[in-house]
Structure formats: structure tokens, C-alpha cells
Short mmCIF file of C-alpha atoms in Angstrom, two decimals:
data_model
loop_
_atom_site.label_atom_id
_atom_site.label_comp_id
_atom_site.label_asym_id
_atom_site.label_seq_id
_atom_site.Cartn_x
_atom_site.Cartn_y
_atom_site.Cartn_z
CA MET A 1 -3.71 14.46 -12.13
CA HIS A 2 -6.54 13.11 -10.02
CA ILE A 3 -7.03 10.30 -7.53
CA ARG A 4 -9.89 7.82 -7.67
CA PRO A 5 -10.75 4.22 -6.75
CA ALA A 6 -9.45 1.68 -9.26
CA LEU A 7 -11.79 0.27 -11.89
CA LEU A 8 -11.74 -3.23 -13.32
CA SER A 9 -10.51 -1.69 -16.57
CA ASP A 10 -7.40 -0.46 -14.68
CA ILE A 11 -6.19 -4.00 -13.94
CA PRO A 12 -3.60 -4.21 -16.78
CA GLN A 13 -2.02 -0.89 -15.76
CA LEU A 14 -2.28 -1.81 -12.07
CA GLN A 15 -0.35 -5.02 -12.77
CA VAL A 16 2.45 -3.00 -14.40
CA LEU A 17 2.66 -0.61 -11.42
CA TYR A 18 2.79 -3.57 -9.06
CA GLN A 19 5.52 -5.23 -11.10
CA LYS A 20 7.60 -2.05 -10.85
CA GLN A 21 6.94 -1.83 -7.13
CA PHE A 22 7.91 -5.48 -6.66
CA ALA A 23 11.15 -4.80 -8.56
CA ASP A 24 11.89 -1.92 -6.17
CA LEU A 25 11.16 -4.16 -3.19
CA LYS A 26 13.43 -6.86 -4.62
CA ARG A 27 16.27 -4.33 -5.00
CA GLN A 28 15.87 -3.35 -1.34
CA GLN A 29 15.33 -6.84 0.12
CA PRO A 30 16.15 -9.62 -2.39
CA TYR A 31 15.85 -12.27 0.33
CA SER A 32 12.15 -11.47 0.80
CA PHE A 33 10.83 -10.15 -2.50
CA LYS A 34 10.76 -11.05 -6.19
CA ALA A 35 9.65 -9.05 -9.21
CA ASP A 36 6.42 -10.66 -10.38
CA LEU A 37 2.92 -9.79 -11.53
CA PRO A 38 0.05 -9.85 -9.04
CA ALA A 39 -2.73 -12.27 -9.90
CA ILE A 40 -5.59 -10.76 -11.89
CA SER A 41 -8.04 -12.56 -9.61
CA PHE A 42 -6.50 -10.83 -6.55
CA LEU A 43 -6.79 -7.41 -8.20
CA ARG A 44 -10.37 -8.06 -9.37
CA GLU A 45 -11.54 -9.37 -5.98
CA SER A 46 -9.92 -6.44 -4.17
CA ILE A 47 -11.54 -3.87 -6.47
CA GLU A 48 -14.95 -5.50 -6.10
CA SER A 49 -14.76 -5.92 -2.31
CA GLU A 50 -16.34 -3.49 0.17
CA ASP A 51 -13.41 -3.94 2.57
CA CYS A 52 -10.57 -3.55 0.04
CA ASP A 53 -9.67 -1.07 -2.62
CA PHE A 54 -6.92 0.41 -4.72
CA LEU A 55 -6.74 4.16 -4.99
CA VAL A 56 -4.96 5.28 -8.14
CA ALA A 57 -3.34 8.50 -9.26
CA VAL A 58 -4.27 9.13 -12.89
CA ASN A 59 -2.63 11.49 -15.37
CA GLN A 60 -4.24 11.65 -18.83
CA ASN A 61 -5.81 8.19 -18.50
CA THR A 62 -2.52 6.64 -17.36
CA LEU A 63 -2.02 5.25 -13.86
CA ILE A 64 1.03 6.92 -12.33
CA GLY A 65 0.56 5.84 -8.71
CA MET A 66 -1.44 3.52 -6.51
CA THR A 67 -2.24 2.37 -3.01
CA ALA A 68 -3.66 -0.94 -1.80
CA LEU A 69 -6.12 -0.88 1.11
CA PHE A 70 -7.46 -3.80 3.16
CA ILE A 71 -9.69 -3.60 6.22
CA GLU A 72 -8.58 -6.09 8.85
CA HIS A 73 -9.22 -6.95 12.50
CA THR A 74 -6.76 -7.35 15.34
CA LEU A 75 -5.93 -10.91 16.31
CA PRO A 76 -8.46 -12.45 18.71
CA TYR A 77 -6.08 -12.82 21.64
CA GLU A 78 -7.10 -11.84 25.15
CA CYS A 79 -4.26 -9.36 25.49
CA PHE A 80 -5.25 -7.33 22.40
CA VAL A 81 -7.89 -4.63 22.36
CA SER A 82 -10.20 -5.46 19.48
CA HIS A 83 -9.89 -3.06 16.55
CA ARG A 84 -11.06 -2.82 12.97
CA TYR A 85 -8.20 -1.16 11.12
CA LEU A 86 -6.97 -0.31 7.64
CA ASN A 87 -3.93 -2.19 6.39
CA PHE A 88 -2.39 0.42 4.08
CA ALA A 89 -0.43 -2.24 2.21
CA ASP A 90 1.18 -0.44 -0.71
CA LEU A 91 2.09 3.01 -1.96
CA TYR A 92 3.83 3.34 -5.30
CA VAL A 93 4.40 6.33 -7.60
CA GLU A 94 6.10 6.07 -11.00
CA GLU A 95 9.68 7.29 -10.73
CA GLU A 96 9.26 10.22 -13.12
CA TYR A 97 6.34 11.55 -11.03
CA ARG A 98 8.04 11.34 -7.63
CA ASN A 99 8.80 14.42 -5.52
CA GLN A 100 5.72 16.20 -6.91
CA GLY A 101 3.42 15.65 -3.92
CA ILE A 102 1.54 12.70 -5.43
CA GLY A 103 2.47 10.39 -2.56
CA LYS A 104 1.13 12.96 -0.08
CA GLN A 105 -2.09 13.26 -2.08
CA LEU A 106 -2.49 9.49 -2.14
CA ILE A 107 -1.94 9.34 1.64
CA GLU A 108 -4.58 12.02 2.15
CA ALA A 109 -6.98 10.01 -0.03
CA VAL A 110 -6.19 6.92 2.08
CA LYS A 111 -7.00 8.86 5.26
CA ASN A 112 -10.32 9.98 3.74
CA TRP A 113 -11.16 6.42 2.62
CA ALA A 114 -10.38 5.11 6.12
CA THR A 115 -12.58 7.78 7.69
CA GLN A 116 -15.47 6.86 5.39
CA LYS A 117 -15.02 3.18 6.28
CA GLN A 118 -15.01 4.08 10.00
CA VAL A 119 -11.89 2.13 10.91
CA ASP A 120 -10.08 2.73 14.19
CA TYR A 121 -6.66 3.42 12.71
CA ILE A 122 -4.41 3.00 9.66
CA GLU A 123 -1.42 0.68 9.81
CA LEU A 124 1.42 0.18 7.35
CA LEU A 125 4.82 -1.46 7.08
CA VAL A 126 7.95 0.24 5.75
CA LEU A 127 11.13 -1.54 4.72
CA LYS A 128 14.08 -0.54 6.87
CA GLN A 129 15.99 0.47 3.72
CA ASN A 130 13.23 2.81 2.50
CA SER A 131 14.18 5.96 4.41
CA LYS A 132 12.35 8.27 1.99
CA ALA A 133 9.06 6.44 2.60
CA MET A 134 9.66 6.46 6.34
CA GLN A 135 10.21 10.22 6.27
CA LEU A 136 7.08 10.74 4.16
CA TYR A 137 4.91 8.77 6.58
CA LEU A 138 6.34 10.56 9.61
CA GLU A 139 5.60 13.90 7.91
CA GLN A 140 2.02 12.72 7.43
CA ALA A 141 1.60 12.08 11.20
CA PHE A 142 2.15 8.33 11.18
CA GLU A 143 4.10 7.08 14.19
CA VAL A 144 6.34 4.10 14.77
CA VAL A 145 4.44 1.63 16.95
CA HIS A 146 6.60 -1.51 16.84
CA THR A 147 9.57 -2.95 14.98
CA THR A 148 9.72 -6.32 13.26
CA MET A 149 12.97 -8.23 13.56
CA ARG A 150 14.08 -11.35 11.71
CA TYR A 151 16.71 -14.01 12.25
CA LYS A 152 17.60 -15.96 9.10
CA LEU A 153 18.26 -19.67 9.52
CA LYS A 154 19.49 -20.17 5.96
#
């Protein structure tokens, strides 16, 4: 198993990983998520961009895990200190490869990518129901900075 940036030729396999991840998200929060395929144009543009990337875990030419990375900037409000940061948007590992350290290796690769891109920090969101992911991120020195709350009107 090795980790590398995604290639355009990975798009079909990347779509399948995303569909599985979206299905997991839907199981955890059906109000917010649906199982769907990401647009090929989104995947292509992200792979080709200097400020975005997918890092993939590959085992014998098969993608078994992935991360999605997007460089962003803090909102331009007077009260915010301006930062260029990495939105670590996704982490997914195929179920049969979980609990083998692949998630930790992907996180380490994300940290290295962020260092190379000279961002100020890495930020991610974790679903409240995903306690395993929360524990993994805490073990990797991520810290809880704020909590998002929602009030449903319907």
C-alpha cells in the first residue's frame, strides 16, 4: 500500500469511493446527506488545481482510501485574523482495510501536503455520530475549536 496524489485516470475509482462515503454519511445523517456520485468535472478540476488535491491510498492498483484537500481563506470580516488554511474535507477508507493504520497514514500525508503548501493550519469537520473518526483525529493532535449547531424548521 502506498499513498500518492490522485491522477485523472483515478476518477472512476474515486467516484466509487465517494459514493461509498456518501452512503456512510447518509446512514449517519439522512437529513443532510444522500448517496450520490460526485461530478466528474469537480474531481477533474480538483486534481488539476494547485490549491486542491485528492490523496489516495493504493493497494495493487486499486484505490482503497482517499482524502479531499482544498486550500481556503478565512472570511474577510474585521473580527477574523486572516489565514490561508487547508480544508481537509474528506477521509474515507474501504471497510475491509479499516483498523490497519491507513487512516493515520493518510492524515500524515495530509499534514505533509499542508506543510508543502505553507498553509497556516488544517481544519476539518466531523459528524457528531462518527465517534471513531473523532477519536482518530484527536489521536493525531487535532483539537476541537468550535461546535456547529442546527435547528430544523421542517
